[in-house]
PDB file of C-alpha atoms in Angstrom:
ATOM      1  CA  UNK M1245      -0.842  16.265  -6.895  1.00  0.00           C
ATOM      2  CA  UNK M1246      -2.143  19.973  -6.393  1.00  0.00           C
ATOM      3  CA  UNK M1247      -4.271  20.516  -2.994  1.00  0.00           C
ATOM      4  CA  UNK M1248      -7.471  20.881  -4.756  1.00  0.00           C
ATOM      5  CA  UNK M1249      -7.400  17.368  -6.197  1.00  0.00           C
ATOM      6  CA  UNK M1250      -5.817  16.484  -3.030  1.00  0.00           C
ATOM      7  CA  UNK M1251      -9.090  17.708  -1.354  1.00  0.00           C
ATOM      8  CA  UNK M1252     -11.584  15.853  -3.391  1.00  0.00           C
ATOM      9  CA  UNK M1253     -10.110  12.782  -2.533  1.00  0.00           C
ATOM     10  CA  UNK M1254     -10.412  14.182   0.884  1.00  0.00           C
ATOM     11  CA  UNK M1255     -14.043  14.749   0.782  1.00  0.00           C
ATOM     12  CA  UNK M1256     -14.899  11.737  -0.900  1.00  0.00           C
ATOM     13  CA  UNK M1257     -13.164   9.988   1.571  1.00  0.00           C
ATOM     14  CA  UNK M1258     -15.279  11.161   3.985  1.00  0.00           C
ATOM     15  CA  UNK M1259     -18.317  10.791   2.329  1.00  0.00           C
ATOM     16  CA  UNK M1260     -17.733   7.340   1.503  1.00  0.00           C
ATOM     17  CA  UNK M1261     -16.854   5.996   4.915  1.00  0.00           C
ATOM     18  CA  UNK M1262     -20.278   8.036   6.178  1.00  0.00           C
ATOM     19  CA  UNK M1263     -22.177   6.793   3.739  1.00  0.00           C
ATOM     20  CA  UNK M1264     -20.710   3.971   1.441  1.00  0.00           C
ATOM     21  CA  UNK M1265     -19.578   3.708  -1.986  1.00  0.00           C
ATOM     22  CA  UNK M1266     -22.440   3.115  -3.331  1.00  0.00           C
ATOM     23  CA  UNK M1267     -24.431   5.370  -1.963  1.00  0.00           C
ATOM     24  CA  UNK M1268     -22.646   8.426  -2.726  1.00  0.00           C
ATOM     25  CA  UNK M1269     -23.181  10.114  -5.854  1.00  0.00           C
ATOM     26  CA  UNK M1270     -20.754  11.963  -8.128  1.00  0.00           C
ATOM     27  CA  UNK M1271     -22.999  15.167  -7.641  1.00  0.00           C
ATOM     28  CA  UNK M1272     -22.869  14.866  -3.637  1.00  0.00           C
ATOM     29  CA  UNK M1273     -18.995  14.694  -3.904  1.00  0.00           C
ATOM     30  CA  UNK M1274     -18.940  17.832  -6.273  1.00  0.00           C
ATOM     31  CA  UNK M1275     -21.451  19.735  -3.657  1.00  0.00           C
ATOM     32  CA  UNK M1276     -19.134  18.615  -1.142  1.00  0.00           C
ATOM     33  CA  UNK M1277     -16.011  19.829  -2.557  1.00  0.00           C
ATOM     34  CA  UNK M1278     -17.161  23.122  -3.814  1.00  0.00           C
ATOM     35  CA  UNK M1279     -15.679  22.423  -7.793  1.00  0.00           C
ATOM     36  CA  UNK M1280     -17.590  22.123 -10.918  1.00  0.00           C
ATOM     37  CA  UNK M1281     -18.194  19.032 -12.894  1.00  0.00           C
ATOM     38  CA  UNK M1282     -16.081  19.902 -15.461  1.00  0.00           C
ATOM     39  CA  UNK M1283     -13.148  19.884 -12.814  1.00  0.00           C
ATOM     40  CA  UNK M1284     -14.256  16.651 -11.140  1.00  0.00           C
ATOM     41  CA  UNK M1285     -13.980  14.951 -14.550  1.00  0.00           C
ATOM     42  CA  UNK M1286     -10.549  16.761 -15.452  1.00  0.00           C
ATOM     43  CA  UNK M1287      -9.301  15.061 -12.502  1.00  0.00           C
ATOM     44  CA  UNK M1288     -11.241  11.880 -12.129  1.00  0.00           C
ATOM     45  CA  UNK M1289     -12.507  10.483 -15.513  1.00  0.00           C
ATOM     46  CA  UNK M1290     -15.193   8.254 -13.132  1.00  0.00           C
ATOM     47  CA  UNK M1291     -16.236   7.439  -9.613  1.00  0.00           C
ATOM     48  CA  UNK M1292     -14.605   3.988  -9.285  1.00  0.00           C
ATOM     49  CA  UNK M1293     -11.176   6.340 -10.341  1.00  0.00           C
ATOM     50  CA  UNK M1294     -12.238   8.469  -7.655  1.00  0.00           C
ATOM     51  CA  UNK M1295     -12.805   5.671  -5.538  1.00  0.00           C
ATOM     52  CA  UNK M1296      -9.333   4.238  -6.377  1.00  0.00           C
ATOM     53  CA  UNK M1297      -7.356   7.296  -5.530  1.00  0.00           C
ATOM     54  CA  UNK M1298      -8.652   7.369  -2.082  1.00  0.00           C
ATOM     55  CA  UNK M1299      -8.057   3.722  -1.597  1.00  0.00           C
ATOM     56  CA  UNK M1300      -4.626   4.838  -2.699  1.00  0.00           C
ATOM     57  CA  UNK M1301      -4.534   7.560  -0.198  1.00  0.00           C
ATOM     58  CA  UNK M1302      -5.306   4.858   2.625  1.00  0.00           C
ATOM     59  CA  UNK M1303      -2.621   2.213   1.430  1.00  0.00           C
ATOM     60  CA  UNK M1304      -0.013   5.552   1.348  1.00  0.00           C
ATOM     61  CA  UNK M1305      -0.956   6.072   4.808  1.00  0.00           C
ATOM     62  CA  UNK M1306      -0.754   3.246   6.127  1.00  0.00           C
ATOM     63  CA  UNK M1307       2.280   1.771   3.880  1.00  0.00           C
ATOM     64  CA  UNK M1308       4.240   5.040   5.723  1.00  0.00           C
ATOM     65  CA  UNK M1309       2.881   3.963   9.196  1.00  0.00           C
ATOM     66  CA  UNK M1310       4.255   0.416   8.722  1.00  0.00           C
ATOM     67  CA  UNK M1311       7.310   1.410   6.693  1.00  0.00           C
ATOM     68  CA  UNK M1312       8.646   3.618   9.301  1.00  0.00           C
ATOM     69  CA  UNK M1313       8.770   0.576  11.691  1.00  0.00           C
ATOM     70  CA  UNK M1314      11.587  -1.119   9.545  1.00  0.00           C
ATOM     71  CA  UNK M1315      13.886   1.655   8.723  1.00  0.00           C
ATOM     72  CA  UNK M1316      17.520   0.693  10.226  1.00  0.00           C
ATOM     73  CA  UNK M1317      16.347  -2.580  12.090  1.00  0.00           C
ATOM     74  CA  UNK M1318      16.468  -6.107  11.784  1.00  0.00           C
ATOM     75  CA  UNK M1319      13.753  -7.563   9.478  1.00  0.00           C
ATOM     76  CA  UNK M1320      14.037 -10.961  11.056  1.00  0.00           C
ATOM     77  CA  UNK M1321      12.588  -9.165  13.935  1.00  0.00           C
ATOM     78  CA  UNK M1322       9.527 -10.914  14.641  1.00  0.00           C
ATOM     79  CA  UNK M1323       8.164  -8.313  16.886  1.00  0.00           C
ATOM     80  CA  UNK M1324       8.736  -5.504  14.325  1.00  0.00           C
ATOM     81  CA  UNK M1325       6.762  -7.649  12.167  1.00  0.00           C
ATOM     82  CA  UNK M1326       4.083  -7.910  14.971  1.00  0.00           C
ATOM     83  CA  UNK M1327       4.021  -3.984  15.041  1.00  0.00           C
ATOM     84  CA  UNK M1328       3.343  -4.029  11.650  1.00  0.00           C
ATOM     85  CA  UNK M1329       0.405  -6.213  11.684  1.00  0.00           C
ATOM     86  CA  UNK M1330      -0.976  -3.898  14.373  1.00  0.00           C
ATOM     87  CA  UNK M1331      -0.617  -0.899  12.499  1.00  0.00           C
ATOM     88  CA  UNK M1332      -2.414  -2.370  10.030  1.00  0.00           C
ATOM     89  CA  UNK M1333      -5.519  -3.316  12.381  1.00  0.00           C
ATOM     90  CA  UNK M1334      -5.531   0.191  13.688  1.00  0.00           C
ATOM     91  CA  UNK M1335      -5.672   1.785  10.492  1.00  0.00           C
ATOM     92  CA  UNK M1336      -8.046  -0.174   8.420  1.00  0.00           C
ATOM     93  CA  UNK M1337     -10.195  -0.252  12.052  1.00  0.00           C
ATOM     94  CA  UNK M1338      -9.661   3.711  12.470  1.00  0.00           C
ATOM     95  CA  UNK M1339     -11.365   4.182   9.134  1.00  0.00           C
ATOM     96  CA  UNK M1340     -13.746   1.594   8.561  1.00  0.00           C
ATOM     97  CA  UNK M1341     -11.953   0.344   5.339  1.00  0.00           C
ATOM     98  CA  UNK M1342     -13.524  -3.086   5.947  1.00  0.00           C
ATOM     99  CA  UNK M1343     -16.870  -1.725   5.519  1.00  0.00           C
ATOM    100  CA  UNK M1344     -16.042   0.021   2.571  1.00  0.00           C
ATOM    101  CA  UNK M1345     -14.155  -2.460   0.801  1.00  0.00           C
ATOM    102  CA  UNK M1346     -17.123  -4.829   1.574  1.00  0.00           C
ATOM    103  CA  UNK M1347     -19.985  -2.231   0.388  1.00  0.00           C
ATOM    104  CA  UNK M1348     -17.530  -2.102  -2.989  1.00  0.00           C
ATOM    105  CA  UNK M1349     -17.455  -5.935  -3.378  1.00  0.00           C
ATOM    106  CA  UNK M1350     -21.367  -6.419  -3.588  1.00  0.00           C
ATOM    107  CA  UNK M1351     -21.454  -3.366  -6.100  1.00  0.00           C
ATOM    108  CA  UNK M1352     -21.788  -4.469  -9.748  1.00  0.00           C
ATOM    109  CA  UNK M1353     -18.634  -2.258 -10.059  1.00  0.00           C
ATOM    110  CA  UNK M1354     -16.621  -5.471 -12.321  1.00  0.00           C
ATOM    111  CA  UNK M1355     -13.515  -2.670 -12.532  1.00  0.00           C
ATOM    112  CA  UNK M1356     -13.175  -1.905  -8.780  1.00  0.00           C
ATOM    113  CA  UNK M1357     -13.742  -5.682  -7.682  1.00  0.00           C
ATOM    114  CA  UNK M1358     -10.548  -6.875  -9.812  1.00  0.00           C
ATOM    115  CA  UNK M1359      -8.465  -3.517  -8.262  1.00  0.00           C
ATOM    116  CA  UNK M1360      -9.771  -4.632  -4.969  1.00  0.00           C
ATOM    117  CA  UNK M1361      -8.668  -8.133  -5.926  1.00  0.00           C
ATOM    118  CA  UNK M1362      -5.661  -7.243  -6.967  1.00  0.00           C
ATOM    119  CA  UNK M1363      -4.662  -5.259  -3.916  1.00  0.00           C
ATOM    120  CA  UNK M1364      -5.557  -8.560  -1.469  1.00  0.00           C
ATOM    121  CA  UNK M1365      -2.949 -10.318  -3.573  1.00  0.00           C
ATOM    122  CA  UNK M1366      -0.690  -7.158  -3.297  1.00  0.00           C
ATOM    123  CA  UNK M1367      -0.986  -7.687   0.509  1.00  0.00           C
ATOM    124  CA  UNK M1368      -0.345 -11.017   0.401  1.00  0.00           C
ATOM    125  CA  UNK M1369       2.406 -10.656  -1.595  1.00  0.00           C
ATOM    126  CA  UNK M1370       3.794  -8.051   1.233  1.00  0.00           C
ATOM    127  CA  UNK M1371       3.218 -11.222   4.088  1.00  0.00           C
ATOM    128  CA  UNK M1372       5.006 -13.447   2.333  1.00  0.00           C
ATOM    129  CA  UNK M1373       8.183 -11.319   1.759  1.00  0.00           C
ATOM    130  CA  UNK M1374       7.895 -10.227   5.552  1.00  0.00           C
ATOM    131  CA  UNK M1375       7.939 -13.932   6.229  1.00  0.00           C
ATOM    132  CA  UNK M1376      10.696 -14.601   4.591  1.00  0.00           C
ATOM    133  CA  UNK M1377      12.500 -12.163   6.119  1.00  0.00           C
ATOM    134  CA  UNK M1378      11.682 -14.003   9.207  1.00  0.00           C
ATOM    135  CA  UNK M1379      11.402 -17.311   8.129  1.00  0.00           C
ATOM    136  CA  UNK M1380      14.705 -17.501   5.686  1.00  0.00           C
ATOM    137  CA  UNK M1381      14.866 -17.954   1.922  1.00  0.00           C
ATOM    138  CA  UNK M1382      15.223 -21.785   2.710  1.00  0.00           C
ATOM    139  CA  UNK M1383      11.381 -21.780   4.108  1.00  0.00           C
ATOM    140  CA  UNK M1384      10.295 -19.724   0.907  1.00  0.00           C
ATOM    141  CA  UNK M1385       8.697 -22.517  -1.108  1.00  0.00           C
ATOM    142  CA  UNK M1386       6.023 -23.143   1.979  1.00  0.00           C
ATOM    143  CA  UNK M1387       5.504 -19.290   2.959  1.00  0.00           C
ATOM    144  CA  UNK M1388       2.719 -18.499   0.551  1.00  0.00           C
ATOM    145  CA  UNK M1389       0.151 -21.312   2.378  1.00  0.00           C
ATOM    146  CA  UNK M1390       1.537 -19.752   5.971  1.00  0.00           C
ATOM    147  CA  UNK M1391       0.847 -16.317   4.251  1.00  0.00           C
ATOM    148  CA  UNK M1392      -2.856 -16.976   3.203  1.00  0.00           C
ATOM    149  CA  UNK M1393      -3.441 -18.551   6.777  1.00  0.00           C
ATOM    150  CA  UNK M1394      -1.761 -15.510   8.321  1.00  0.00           C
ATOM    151  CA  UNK M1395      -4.009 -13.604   6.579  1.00  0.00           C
ATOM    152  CA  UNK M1396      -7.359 -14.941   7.331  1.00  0.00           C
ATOM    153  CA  UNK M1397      -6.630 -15.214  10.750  1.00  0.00           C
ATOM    154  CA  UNK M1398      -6.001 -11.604  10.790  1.00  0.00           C
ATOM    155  CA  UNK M1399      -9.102 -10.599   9.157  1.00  0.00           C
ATOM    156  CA  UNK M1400     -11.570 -13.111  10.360  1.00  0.00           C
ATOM    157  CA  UNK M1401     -10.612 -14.324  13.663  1.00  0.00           C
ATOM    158  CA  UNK M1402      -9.358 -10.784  14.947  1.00  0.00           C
ATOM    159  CA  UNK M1403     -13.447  -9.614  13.681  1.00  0.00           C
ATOM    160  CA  UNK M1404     -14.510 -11.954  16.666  1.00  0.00           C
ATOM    161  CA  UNK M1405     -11.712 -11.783  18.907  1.00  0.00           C
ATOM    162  CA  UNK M1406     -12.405  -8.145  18.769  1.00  0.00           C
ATOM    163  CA  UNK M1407     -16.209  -8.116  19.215  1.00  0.00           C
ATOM    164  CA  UNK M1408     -15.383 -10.541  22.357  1.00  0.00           C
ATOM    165  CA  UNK M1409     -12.273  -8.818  23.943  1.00  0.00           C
ATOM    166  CA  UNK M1410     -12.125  -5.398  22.348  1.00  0.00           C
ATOM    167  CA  UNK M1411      -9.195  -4.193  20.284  1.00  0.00           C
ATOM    168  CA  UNK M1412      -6.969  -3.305  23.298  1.00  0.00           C
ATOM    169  CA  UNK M1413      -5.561  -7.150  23.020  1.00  0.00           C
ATOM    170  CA  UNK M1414      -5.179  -6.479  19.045  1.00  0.00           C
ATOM    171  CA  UNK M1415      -1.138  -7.046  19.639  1.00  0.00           C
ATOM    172  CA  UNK M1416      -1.987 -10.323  22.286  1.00  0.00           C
ATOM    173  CA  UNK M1417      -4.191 -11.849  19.773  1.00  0.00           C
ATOM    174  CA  UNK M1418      -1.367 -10.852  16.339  1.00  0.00           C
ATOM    175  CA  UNK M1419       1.414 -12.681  18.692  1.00  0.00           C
ATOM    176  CA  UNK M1420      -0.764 -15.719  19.022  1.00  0.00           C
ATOM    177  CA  UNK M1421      -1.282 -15.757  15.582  1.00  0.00           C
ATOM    178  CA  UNK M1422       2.650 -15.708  14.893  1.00  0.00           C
ATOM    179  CA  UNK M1423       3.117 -18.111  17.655  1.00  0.00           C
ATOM    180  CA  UNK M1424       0.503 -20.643  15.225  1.00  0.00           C
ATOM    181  CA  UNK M1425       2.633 -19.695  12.381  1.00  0.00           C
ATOM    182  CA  UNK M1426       5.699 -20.796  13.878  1.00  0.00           C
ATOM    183  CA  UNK M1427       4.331 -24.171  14.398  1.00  0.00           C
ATOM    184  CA  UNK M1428       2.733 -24.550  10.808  1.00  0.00           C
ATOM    185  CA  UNK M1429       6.103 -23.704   8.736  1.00  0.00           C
ATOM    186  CA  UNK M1430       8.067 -26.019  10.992  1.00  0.00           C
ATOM    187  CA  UNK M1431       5.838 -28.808  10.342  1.00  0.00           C
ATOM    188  CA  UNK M1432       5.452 -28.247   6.830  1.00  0.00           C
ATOM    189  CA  UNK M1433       8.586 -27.830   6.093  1.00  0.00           C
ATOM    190  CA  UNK M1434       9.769 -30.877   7.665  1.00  0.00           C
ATOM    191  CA  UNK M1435       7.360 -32.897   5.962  1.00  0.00           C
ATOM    192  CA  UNK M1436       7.532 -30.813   2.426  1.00  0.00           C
ATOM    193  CA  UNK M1437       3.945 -29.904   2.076  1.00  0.00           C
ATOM    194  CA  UNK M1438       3.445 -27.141  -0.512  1.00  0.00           C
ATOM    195  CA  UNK M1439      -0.162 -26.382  -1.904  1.00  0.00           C
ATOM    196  CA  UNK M1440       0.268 -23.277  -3.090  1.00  0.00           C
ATOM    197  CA  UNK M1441       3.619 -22.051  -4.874  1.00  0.00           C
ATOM    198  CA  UNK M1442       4.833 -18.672  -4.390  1.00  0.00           C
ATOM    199  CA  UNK M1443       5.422 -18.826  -7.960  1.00  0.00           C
ATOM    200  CA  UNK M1444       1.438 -18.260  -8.122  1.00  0.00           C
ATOM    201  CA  UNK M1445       1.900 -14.719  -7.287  1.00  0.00           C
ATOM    202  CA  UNK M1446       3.479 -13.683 -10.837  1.00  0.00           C
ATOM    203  CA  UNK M1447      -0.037 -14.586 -12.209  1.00  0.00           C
ATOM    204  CA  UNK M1448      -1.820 -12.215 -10.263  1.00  0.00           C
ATOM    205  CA  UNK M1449       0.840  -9.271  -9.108  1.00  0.00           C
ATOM    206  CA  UNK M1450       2.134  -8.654 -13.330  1.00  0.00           C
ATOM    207  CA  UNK M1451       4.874  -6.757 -13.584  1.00  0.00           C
ATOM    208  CA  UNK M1452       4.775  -3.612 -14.893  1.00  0.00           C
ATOM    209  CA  UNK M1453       2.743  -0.166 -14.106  1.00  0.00           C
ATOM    210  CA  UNK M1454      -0.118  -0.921 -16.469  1.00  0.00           C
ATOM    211  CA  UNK M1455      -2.723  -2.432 -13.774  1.00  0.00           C
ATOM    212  CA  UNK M1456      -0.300  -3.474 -11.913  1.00  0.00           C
ATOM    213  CA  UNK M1457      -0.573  -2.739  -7.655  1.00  0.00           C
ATOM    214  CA  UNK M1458       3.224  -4.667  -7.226  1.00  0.00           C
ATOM    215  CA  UNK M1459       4.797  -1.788  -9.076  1.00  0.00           C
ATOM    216  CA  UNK M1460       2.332   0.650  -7.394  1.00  0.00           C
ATOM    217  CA  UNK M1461       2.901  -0.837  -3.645  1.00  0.00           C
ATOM    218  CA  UNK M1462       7.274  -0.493  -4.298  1.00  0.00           C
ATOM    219  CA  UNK M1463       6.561   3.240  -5.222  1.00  0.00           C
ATOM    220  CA  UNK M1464       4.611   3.768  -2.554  1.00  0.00           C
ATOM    221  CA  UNK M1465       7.017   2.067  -0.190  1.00  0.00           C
ATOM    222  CA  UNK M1466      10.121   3.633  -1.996  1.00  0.00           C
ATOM    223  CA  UNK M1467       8.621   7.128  -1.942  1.00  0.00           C
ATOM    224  CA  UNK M1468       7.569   6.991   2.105  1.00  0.00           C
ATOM    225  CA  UNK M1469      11.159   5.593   3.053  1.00  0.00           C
ATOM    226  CA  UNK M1470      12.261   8.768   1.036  1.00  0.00           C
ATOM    227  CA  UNK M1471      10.287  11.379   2.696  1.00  0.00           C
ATOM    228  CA  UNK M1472      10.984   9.979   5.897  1.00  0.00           C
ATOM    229  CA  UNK M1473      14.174  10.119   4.940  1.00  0.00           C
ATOM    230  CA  UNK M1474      14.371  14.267   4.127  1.00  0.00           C
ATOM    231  CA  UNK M1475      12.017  14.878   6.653  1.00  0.00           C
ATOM    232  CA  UNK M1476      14.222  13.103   9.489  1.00  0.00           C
ATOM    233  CA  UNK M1477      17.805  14.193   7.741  1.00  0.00           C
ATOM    234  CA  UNK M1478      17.971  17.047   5.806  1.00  0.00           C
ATOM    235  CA  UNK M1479      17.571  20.387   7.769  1.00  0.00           C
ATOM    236  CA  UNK M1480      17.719  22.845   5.159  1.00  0.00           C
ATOM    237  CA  UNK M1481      14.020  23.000   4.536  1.00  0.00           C
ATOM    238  CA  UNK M1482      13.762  24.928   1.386  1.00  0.00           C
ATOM    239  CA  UNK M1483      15.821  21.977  -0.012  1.00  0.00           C
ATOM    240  CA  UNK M1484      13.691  19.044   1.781  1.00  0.00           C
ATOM    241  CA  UNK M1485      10.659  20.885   0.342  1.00  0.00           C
ATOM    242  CA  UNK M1486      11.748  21.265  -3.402  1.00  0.00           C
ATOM    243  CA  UNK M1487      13.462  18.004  -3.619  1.00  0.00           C
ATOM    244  CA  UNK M1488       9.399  16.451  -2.076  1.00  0.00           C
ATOM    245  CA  UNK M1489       7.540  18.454  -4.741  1.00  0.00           C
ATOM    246  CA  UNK M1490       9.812  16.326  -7.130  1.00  0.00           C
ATOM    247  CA  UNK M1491       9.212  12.731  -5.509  1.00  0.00           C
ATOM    248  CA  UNK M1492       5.307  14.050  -5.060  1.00  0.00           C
ATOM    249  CA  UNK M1493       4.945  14.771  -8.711  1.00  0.00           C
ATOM    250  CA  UNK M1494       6.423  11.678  -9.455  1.00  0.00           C
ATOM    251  CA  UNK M1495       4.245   9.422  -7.785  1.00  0.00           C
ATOM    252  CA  UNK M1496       1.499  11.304  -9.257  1.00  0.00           C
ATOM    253  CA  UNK M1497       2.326  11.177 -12.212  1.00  0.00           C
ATOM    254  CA  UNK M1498       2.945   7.520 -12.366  1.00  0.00           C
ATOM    255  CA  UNK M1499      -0.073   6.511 -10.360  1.00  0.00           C
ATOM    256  CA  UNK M1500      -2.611   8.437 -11.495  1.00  0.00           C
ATOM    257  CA  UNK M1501      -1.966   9.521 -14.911  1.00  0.00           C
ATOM    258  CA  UNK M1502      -3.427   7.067 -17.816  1.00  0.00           C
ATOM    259  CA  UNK M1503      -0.653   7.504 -19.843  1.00  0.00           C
ATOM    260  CA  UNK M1504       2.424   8.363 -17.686  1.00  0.00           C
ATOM    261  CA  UNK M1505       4.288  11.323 -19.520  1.00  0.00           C
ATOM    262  CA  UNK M1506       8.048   9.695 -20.297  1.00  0.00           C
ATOM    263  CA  UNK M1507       9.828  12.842 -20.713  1.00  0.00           C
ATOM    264  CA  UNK M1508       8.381  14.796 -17.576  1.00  0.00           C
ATOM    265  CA  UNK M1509       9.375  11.795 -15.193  1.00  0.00           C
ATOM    266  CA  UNK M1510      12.609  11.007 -17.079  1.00  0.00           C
ATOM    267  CA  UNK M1511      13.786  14.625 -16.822  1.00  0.00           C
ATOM    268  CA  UNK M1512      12.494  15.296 -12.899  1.00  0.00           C
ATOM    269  CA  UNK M1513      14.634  11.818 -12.111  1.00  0.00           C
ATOM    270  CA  UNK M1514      17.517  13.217 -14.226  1.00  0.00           C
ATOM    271  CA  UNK M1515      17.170  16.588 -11.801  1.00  0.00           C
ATOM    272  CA  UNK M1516      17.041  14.432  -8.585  1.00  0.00           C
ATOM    273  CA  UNK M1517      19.825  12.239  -9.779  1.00  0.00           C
ATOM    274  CA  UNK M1518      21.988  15.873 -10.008  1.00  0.00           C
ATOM    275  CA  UNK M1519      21.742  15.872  -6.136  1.00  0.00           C
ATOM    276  CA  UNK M1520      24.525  14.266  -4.326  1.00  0.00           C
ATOM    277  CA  UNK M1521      23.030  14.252  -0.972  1.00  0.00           C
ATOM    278  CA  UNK M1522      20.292  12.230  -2.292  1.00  0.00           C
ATOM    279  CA  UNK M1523      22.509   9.850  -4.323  1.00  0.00           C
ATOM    280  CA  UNK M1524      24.240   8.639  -1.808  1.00  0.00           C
ATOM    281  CA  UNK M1525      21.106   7.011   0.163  1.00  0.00           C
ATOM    282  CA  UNK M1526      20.048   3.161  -0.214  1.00  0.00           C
ATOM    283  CA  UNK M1527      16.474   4.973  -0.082  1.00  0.00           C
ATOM    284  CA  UNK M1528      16.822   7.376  -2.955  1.00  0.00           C
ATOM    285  CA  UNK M1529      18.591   3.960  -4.795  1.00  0.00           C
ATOM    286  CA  UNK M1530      15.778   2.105  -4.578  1.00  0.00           C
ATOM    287  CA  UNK M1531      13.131   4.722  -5.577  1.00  0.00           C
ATOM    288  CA  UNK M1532      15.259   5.648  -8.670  1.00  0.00           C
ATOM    289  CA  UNK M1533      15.368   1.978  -9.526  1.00  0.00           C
ATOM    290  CA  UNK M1534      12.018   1.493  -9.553  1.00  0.00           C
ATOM    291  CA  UNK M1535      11.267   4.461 -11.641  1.00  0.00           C
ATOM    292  CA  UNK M1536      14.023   3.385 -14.225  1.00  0.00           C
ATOM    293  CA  UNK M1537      12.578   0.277 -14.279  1.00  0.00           C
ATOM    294  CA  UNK M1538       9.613   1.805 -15.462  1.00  0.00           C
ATOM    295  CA  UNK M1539      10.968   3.756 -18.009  1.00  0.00           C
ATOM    296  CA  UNK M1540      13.005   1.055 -19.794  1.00  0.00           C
ATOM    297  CA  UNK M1541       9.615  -0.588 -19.860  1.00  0.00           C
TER     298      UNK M1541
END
């Protein structure tokens, strides 16, 4: 993504958490910016695209945050998973993503209320694979219900434990929740009580790139395990920096282009895959998978 497009979604950012989605106009973000119309709409072909690239932006941000927390440790970790949770109540708290996502779902906005949608199942999707790293594959079939109660009791009860204790006991009040979790999947797995299937999740989370925020959360994930990766690894920085311009363009390209250009991403993986530094990382593996994946689409 070049750094003028890169600061659009900057500004709007801004001007949406000061002022809400809805009331901020295409012309105010423009202003803001310092481009012309003509470049807003060679970049973003409407305001809810806008809107979806900075929601993107967040989720990268705070995908990298929580991502970080797992690299070379023990998923089964409970209190990695608690960490993660926090992150997450930080972040969204830190920039008022509540509010906005809220100020979006009373819009008449049909588009952006099925992304948002869509990215609620995305996170869901994310708790109940975290759970089952916890939990074991033999507790899968009753994770999605502990998932969806996870989840509101993050949201909802943390909004009043918060406006009663503050957010310094955010991590007390995540390890309580966890604790309640605990007791749930024992129970219901001893007495096999299932109301919702994981299965369900294939209805909502499609596969493939077209609409689809599964695809665009494993990017995301892929490509911030990467960079961490080069960033933390490599020390020859005119290398770290040329082989990030090619994972950056990438997840451009794939996220925020219409129509995806085959032959670009096919022949930037083909240069990566040249690289035998990279190759030989469980990181660069799984990003490469992912894209080829995509391409054999």
């Amino acid at each position: 993504m070049n750094v003028r497009k890169k600061q659009v979604i900057s500004h709007a950012k801004k001007l949406f958490i000061g002022k809400g989605y809805r009331n901020t106009s295409i012309q105010e973000i423009i202003e803001d910016s310092g481009i012309s119309r003509g470049t807003f709409y060679n970049y973003f072909p409407s305001k809810s695209e806008l809107f979806k690239a900075v929601y993107d932006s967040f989720l990268e941000e705070y995908h990298q945050q929580r991502d970080e927390l797992i690299i070379g440790r023990d998923l089964s970790n409970i209190d990695i998973f608690i960490e993660q949770l926090y992150v997450q109540r930080k972040s969204h708290s830190h920039n008022q993503l509540f509010a906005l996502i809220e100020d979006v779902m009373v819009s008449n906005d049909i588009e952006l209320k099925d992304y948002l949608k869509q990215t609620r199942w995305l996170y869901l999707n994310w708790i109940h694979k975290r759970l089952v790293d916890i939990f074991g594959v033999e507790k899968k079939p009753y994770l999605l219900d502990c998932a969806i109660i996870l989840s509101a009791m993050v949201q909802h009860h943390m909004h009043f434990y918060s406006i009663a204790k503050g957010d310094l006991d955010a991590k007390k009040a995540i390890r309580y929740y966890l604790d309640r979790i605990k007791v749930i999947v024992d129970d219901v797995s001893k007495n096999d009580v299932v109301l919702i299937e994981p299965e369900v999740l294939t209805m909502f989370i499609p596969e493939g790139p077209k609409g689809n925020r599964d695809f665009c959360y494993d990017l995301i994930q892929s490509v911030n395990q990467l960079k961490t990766y080069l960033e933390q690894e490599v020390v020859d920085a005119e290398f770290r920096a040329e082989k990030l311009q090619i994972i950056e363009f990438l997840q451009d390209e794939l996220l925020h282009n219409k129509e995806p250009r085959h032959y670009l991403v096919k022949n930037m993986i083909a240069s990566l895959n040249h690289d035998s530094i990279l190759r030989g990382t469980s990181c660069y593996g799984r990003f490469r998978e992912i894209i080829m994946e995509w391409l054999n689409k």
